[in-house]
Short mmCIF file of C-alpha atoms and ligand atoms in Angstrom, two decimals:
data_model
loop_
_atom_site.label_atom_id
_atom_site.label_comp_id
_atom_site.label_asym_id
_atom_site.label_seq_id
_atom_site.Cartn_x
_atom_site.Cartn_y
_atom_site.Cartn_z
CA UNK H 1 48.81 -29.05 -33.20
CA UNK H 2 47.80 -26.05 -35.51
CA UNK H 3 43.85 -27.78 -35.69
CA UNK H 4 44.05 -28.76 -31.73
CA UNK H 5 45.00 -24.80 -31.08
CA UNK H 6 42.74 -23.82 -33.84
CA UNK H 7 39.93 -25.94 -31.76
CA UNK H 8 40.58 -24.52 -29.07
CA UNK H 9 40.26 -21.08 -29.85
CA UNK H 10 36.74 -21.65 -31.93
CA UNK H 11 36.01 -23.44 -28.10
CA UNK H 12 37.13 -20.61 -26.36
CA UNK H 13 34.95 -18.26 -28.44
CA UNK H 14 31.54 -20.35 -28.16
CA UNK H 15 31.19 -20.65 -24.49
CA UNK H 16 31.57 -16.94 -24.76
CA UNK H 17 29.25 -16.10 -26.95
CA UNK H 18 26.75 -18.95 -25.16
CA UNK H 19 27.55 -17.46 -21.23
CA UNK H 20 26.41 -13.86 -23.16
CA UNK H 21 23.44 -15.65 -24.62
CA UNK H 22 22.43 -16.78 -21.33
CA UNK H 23 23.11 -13.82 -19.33
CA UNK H 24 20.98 -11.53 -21.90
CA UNK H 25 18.14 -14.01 -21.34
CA UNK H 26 18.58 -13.22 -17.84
CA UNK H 27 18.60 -10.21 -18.42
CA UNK H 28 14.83 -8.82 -19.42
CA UNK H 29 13.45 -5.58 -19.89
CA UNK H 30 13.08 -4.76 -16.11
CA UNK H 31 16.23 -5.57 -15.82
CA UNK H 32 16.03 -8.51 -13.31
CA UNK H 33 16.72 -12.81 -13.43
CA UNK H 34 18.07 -14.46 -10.62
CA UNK H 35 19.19 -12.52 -7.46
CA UNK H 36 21.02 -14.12 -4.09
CA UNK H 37 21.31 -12.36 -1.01
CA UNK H 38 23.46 -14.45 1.13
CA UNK H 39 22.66 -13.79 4.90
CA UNK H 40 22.85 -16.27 8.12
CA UNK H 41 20.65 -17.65 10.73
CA UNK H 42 22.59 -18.72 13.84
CA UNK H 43 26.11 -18.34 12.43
CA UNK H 44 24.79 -20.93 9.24
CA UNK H 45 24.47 -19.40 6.07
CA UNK H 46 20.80 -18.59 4.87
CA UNK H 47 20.37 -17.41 1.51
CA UNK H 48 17.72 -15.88 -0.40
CA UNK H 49 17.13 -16.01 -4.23
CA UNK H 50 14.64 -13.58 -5.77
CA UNK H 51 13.21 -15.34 -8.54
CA UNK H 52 12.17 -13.21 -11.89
CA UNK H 53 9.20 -14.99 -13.29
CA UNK H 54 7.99 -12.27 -15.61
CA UNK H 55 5.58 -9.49 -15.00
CA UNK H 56 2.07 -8.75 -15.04
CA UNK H 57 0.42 -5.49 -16.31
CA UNK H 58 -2.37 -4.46 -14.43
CA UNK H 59 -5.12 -1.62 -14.28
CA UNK H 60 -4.32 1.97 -12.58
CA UNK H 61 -7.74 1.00 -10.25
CA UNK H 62 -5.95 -2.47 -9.60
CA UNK H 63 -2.93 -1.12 -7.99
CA UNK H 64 -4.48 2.28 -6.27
CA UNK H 65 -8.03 1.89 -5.41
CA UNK H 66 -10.48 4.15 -7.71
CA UNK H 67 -13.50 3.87 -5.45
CA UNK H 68 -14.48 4.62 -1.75
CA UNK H 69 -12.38 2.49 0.78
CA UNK H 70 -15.77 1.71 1.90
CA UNK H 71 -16.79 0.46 -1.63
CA UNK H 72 -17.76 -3.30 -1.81
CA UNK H 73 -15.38 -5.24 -2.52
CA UNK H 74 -17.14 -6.72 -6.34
CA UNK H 75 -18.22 -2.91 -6.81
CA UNK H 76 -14.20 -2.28 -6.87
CA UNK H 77 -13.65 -4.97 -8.46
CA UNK H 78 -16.23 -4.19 -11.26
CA UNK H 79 -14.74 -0.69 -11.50
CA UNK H 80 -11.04 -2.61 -12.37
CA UNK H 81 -12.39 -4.42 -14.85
CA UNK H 82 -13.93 -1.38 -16.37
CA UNK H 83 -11.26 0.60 -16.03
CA UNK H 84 -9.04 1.00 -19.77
CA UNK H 85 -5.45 2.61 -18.22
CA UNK H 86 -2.87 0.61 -16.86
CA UNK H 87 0.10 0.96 -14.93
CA UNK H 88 3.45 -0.14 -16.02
CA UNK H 89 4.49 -3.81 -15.67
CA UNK H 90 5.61 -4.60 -12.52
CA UNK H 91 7.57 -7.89 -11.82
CA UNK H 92 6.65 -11.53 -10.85
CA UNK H 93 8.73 -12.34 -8.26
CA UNK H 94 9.30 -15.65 -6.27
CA UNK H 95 11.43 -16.31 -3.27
CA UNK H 96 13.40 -19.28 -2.83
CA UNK H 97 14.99 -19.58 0.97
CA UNK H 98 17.79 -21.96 1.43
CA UNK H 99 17.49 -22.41 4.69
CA UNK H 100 19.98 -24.99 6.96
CA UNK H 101 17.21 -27.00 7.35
CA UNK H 102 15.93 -27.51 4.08
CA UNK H 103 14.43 -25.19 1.04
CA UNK H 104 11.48 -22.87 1.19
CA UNK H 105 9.50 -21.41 -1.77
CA UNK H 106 7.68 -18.41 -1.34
CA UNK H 107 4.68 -18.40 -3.88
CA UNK H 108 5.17 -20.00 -7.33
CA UNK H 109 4.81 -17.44 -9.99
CA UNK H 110 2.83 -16.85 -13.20
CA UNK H 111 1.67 -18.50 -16.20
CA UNK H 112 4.07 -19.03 -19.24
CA UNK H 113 1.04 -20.25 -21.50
CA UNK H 114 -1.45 -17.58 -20.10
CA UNK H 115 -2.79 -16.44 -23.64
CA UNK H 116 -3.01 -19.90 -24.98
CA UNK H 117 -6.30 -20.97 -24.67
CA UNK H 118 -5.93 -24.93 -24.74
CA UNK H 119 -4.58 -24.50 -21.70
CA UNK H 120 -7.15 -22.88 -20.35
CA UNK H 121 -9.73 -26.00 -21.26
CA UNK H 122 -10.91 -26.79 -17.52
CA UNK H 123 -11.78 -23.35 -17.07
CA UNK H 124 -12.83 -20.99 -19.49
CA UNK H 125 -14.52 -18.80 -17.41
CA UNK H 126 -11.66 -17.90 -15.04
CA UNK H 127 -9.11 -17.16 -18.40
CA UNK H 128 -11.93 -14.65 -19.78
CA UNK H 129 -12.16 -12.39 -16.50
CA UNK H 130 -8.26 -13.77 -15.51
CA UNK H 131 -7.04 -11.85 -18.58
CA UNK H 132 -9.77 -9.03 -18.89
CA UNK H 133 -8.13 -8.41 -15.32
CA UNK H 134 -4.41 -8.35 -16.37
CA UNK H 135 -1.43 -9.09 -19.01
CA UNK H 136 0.65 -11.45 -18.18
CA UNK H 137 4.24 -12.08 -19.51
CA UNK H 138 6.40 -15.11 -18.44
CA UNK H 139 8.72 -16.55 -21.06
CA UNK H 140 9.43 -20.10 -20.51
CA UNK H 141 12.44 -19.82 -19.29
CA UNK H 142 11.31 -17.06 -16.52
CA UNK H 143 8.83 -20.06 -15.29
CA UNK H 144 9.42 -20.99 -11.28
CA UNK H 145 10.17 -24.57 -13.19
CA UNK H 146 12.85 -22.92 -14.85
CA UNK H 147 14.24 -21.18 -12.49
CA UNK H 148 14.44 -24.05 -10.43
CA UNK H 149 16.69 -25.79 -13.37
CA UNK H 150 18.43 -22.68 -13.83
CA UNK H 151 19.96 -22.93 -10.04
CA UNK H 152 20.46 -26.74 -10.59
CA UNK H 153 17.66 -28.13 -7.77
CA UNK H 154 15.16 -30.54 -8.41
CA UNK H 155 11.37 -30.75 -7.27
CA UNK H 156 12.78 -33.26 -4.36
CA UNK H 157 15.12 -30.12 -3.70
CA UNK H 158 12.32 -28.41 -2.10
CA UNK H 159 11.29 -28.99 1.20
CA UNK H 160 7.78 -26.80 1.49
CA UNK H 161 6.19 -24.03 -0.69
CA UNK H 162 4.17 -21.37 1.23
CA UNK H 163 1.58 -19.34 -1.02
CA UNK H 164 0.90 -15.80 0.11
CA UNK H 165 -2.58 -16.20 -1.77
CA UNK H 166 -4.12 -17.77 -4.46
CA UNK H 167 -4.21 -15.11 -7.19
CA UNK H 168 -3.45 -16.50 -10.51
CA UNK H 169 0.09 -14.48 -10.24
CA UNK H 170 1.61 -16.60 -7.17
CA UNK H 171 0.46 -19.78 -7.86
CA UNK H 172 0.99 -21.21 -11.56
CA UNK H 173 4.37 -23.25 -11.12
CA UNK H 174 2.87 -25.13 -8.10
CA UNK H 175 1.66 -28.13 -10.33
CA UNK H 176 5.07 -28.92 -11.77
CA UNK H 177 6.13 -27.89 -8.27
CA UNK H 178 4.46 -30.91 -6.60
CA UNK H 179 5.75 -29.90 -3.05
CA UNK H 180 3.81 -29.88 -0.05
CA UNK H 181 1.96 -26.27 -0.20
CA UNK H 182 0.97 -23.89 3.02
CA UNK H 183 -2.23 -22.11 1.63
CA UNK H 184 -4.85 -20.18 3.63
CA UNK H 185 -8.02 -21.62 4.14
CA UNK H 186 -10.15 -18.65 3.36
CA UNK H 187 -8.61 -18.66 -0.17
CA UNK H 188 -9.94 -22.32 -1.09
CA UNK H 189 -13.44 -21.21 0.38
CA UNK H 190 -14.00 -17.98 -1.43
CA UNK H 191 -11.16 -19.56 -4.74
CA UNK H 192 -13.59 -18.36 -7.53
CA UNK H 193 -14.62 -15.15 -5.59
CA UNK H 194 -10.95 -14.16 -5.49
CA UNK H 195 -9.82 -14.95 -9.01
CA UNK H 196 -8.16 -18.51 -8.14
CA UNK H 197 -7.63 -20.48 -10.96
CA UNK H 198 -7.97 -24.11 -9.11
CA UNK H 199 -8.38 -26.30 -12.07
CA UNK H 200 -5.80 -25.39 -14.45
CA UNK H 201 -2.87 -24.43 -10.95
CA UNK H 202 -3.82 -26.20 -8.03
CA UNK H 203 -5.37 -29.97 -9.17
CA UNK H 204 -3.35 -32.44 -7.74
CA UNK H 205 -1.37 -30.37 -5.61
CA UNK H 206 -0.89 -31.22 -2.05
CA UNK H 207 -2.27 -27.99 -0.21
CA UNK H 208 -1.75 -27.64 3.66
CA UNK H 209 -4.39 -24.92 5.29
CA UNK H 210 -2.40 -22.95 7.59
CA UNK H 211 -5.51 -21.53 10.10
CA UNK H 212 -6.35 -25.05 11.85
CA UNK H 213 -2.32 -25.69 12.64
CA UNK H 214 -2.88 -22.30 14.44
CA UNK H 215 -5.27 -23.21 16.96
CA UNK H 216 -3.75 -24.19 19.89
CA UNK H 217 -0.41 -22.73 19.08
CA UNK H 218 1.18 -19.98 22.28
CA UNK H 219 2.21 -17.06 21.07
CA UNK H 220 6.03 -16.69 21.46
CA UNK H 221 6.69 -14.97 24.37
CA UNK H 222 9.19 -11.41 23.04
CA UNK H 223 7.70 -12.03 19.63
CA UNK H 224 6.15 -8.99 17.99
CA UNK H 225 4.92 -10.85 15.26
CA UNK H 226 3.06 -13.55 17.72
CA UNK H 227 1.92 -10.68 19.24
CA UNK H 228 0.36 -8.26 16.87
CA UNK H 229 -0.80 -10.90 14.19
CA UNK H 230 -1.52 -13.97 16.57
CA UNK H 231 0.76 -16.94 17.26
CA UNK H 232 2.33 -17.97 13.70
CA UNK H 233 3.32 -21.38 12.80
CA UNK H 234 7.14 -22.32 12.86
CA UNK H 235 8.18 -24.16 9.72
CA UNK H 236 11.87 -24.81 11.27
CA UNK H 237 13.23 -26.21 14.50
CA UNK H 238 15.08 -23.09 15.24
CA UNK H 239 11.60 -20.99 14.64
CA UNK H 240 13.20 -19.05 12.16
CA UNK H 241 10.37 -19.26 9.37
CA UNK H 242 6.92 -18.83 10.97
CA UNK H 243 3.67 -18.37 8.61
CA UNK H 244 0.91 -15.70 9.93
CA UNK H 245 -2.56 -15.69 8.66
CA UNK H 246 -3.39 -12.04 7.33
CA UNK H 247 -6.28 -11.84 5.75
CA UNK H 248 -7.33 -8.31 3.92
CA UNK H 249 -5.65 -8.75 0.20
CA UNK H 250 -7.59 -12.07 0.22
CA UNK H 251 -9.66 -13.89 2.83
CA UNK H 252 -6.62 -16.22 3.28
CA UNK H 253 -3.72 -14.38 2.87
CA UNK H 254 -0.50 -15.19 4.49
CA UNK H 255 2.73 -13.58 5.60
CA UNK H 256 6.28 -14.97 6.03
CA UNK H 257 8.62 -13.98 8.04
CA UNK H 258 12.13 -15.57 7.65
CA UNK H 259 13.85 -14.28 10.99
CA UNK H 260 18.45 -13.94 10.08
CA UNK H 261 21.25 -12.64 12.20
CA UNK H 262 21.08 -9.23 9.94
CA UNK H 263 17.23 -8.98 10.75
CA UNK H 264 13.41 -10.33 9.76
CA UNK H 265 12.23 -10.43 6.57
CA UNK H 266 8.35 -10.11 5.79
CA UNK H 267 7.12 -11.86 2.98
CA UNK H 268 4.04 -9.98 2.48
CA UNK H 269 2.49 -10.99 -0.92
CA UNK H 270 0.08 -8.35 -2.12
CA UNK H 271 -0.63 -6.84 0.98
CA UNK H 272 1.11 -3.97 -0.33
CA UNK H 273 2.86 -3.38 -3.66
CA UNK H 274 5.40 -1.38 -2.46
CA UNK H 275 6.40 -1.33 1.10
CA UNK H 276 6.24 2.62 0.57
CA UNK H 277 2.10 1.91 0.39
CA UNK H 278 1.57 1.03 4.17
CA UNK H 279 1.50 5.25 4.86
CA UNK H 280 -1.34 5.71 6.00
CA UNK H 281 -1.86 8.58 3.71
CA UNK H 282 -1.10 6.18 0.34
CA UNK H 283 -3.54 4.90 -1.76
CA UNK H 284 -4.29 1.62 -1.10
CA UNK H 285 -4.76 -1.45 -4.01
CA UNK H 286 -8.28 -1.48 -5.30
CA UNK H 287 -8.28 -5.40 -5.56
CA UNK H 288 -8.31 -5.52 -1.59
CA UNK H 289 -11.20 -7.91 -0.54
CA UNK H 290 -11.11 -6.16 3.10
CA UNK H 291 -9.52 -2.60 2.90
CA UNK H 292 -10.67 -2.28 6.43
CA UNK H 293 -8.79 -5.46 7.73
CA UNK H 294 -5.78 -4.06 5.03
CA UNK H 295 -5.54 -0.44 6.96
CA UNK H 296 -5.61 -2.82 10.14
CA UNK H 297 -2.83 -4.94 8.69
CA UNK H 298 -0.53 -2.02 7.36
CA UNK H 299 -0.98 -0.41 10.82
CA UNK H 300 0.20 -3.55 12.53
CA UNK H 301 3.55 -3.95 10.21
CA UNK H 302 4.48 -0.13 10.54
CA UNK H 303 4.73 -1.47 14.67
CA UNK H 304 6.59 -4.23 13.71
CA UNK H 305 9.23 -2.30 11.43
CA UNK H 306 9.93 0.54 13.58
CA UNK H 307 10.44 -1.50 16.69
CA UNK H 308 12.37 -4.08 15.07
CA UNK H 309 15.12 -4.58 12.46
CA UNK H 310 12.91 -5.44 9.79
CA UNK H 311 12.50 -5.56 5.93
CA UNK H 312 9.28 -5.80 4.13
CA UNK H 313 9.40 -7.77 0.85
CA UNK H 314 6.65 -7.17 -1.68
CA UNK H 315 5.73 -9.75 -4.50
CA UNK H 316 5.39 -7.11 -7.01
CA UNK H 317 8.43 -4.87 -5.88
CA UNK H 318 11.21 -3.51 -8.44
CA UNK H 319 14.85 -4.22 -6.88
CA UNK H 320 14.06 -6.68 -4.00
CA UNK H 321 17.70 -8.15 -4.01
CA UNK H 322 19.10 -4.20 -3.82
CA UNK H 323 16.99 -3.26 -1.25
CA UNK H 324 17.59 -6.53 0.87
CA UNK H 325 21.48 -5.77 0.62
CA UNK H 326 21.58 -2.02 1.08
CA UNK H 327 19.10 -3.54 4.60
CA UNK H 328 20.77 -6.31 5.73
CA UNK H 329 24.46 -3.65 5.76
CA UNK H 330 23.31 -1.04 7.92
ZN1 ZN K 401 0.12 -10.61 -7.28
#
């Protein structure tokens, strides 16, 4: 009886010390892991997971343009390479939306073996500019693969994955992902213009261009969205996740928006970094391709957020879950 109690208490104390272990691994230097916001669609619950993958370090020119807006886009992007400050890291994030009707993925993340070069064989061009262009830290266990585990679902789980773009930063768990992927067709014709890395991320996987569903498509009647971006294509029955093509980051950049009872959220990618950057009188990103078509862009979202209940969601963002909850309470 003594041993049995004895046992018990030795038990008692591991899976303490192991559910600490794993929360400080969730717990990383900017302070994020695995976030839910649980909000519904239709009376049905629809929740939200913002997904840590690590962060990426890039240069000040990078994130707040150096040049004239009017600058060429490889003149800009010349000047980022050139440039020797950097910001501060800023976080990976990927959205999972557990939707009634099945589960979403919002882009897929970075690379946990970005500085080892075998794994960079297929292309050793792209990992010479790719990391001349930024750090990037994923621990293994911050991987969208991971994550995945770490909430218990399987690849099978996964109904769709939707890419914003194909920057190196949202699209390195879609291998191991092997779900079908919504991609913008500009992105796979300008891939090595834009810093795609298709050889060592997207071999294999099967991609879906969004622009030729388009065609054809009426623009919901009452739906700002339809109307200020052109008609957007409905990944649900109840039309509550539509995909918009929005080029201006990248040739074939997208935007989500996941429409709930508490409001629509707008998956934006790197359109902007922070939602704060759509002001007309903020900086915008030097990495752009189409600053013009950005401005354009930014001006079109400010319409949709103040005549709607809206949230815009960032990739790179600090404190997506917070801001999603202090949103979706008002
Ligand atoms: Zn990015």
């Amino acid at each position: 009886m003594l041993n049995y109690q004895k046992n018990l208490f030795l038990g008692i104390i591991l899976s303490l010390f192991i559910s600490y272990k794993t929360y400080s691994q969730e717990q990383n230097n900017l302070g994020l892991g695995i976030e839910k916001n649980t909000l519904s669609i239709n009376g049905n619950p629809l929740e939200i997971f913002t997904l840590y993958t690590g962060n990426i370090q890039i240069h000040s020119c990078h994130y707040e343009n150096c040049k004239k807006e009017k600058s060429p886009y490889i003149l800009r992007f010349l000047k980022i390479l050139k440039d020797t400050s950097h910001v501060e890291p800023i976080p990976i994030n990927v959205f999972l939306i557990k939707h009634p009707e099945g589960n979403f993925v919002i882009d897929a993340g970075g690379d946990p073996q970005w500085y080892d070069e075998s794994s960079w064989e297929c292309e050793p061009f792209s990992r010479k500019i790719a990391q001349k262009l930024a750090n990037v830290n994923v621990k293994p266990e911050e991987s969208l693969e991971s994550r995945l585990k770490q909430l218990g679902l399987k690849n099978s789980d996964i109904k769709a994955a939707i890419v914003t773009h194909l920057h190196f930063d949202h699209t390195a768990g879609l291998k191991k992902l092997n779900a079908p992927t919504y991609v913008g067709k500009g992105d796979i014709k300008n891939g090595r213009i834009i810093g795609s890395v298709p050889c060592k991320f997207l071999d294999g996987v099967k991609l879906i261009q969004v622009e030729p569903l388009l065609k054809g498509l009426n623009t919901e009647k009452q739906d700002i969205g339809d109307s200020l971006l052109g008609a957007g294509l409905s990944l649900t029955k109840d039309n509550a996740i539509k995909v918009y093509s929005t080029p201006g980051h990248t040739p074939g950049s997208l935007t989500i928006r996941v429409r709930t009872d508490q409001g629509d959220l707008w998956f934006v990618g790197d359109i902007t970094f922070e939602d704060t950057q759509i002001e007309t009188n903020s900086k915008v990103a030097g990495i752009h391709f189409n600053i013009k078509e950005i401005r354009k862009l930014h001006k079109n979202l400010k319409l949709i957020l103040s005549r709607t209940n809206s949230i815009l969601i960032p990739a790179h963002q600090v404190n997506t879950s917070q801001r999603i909850k202090t949103w979706s309470n008002k």
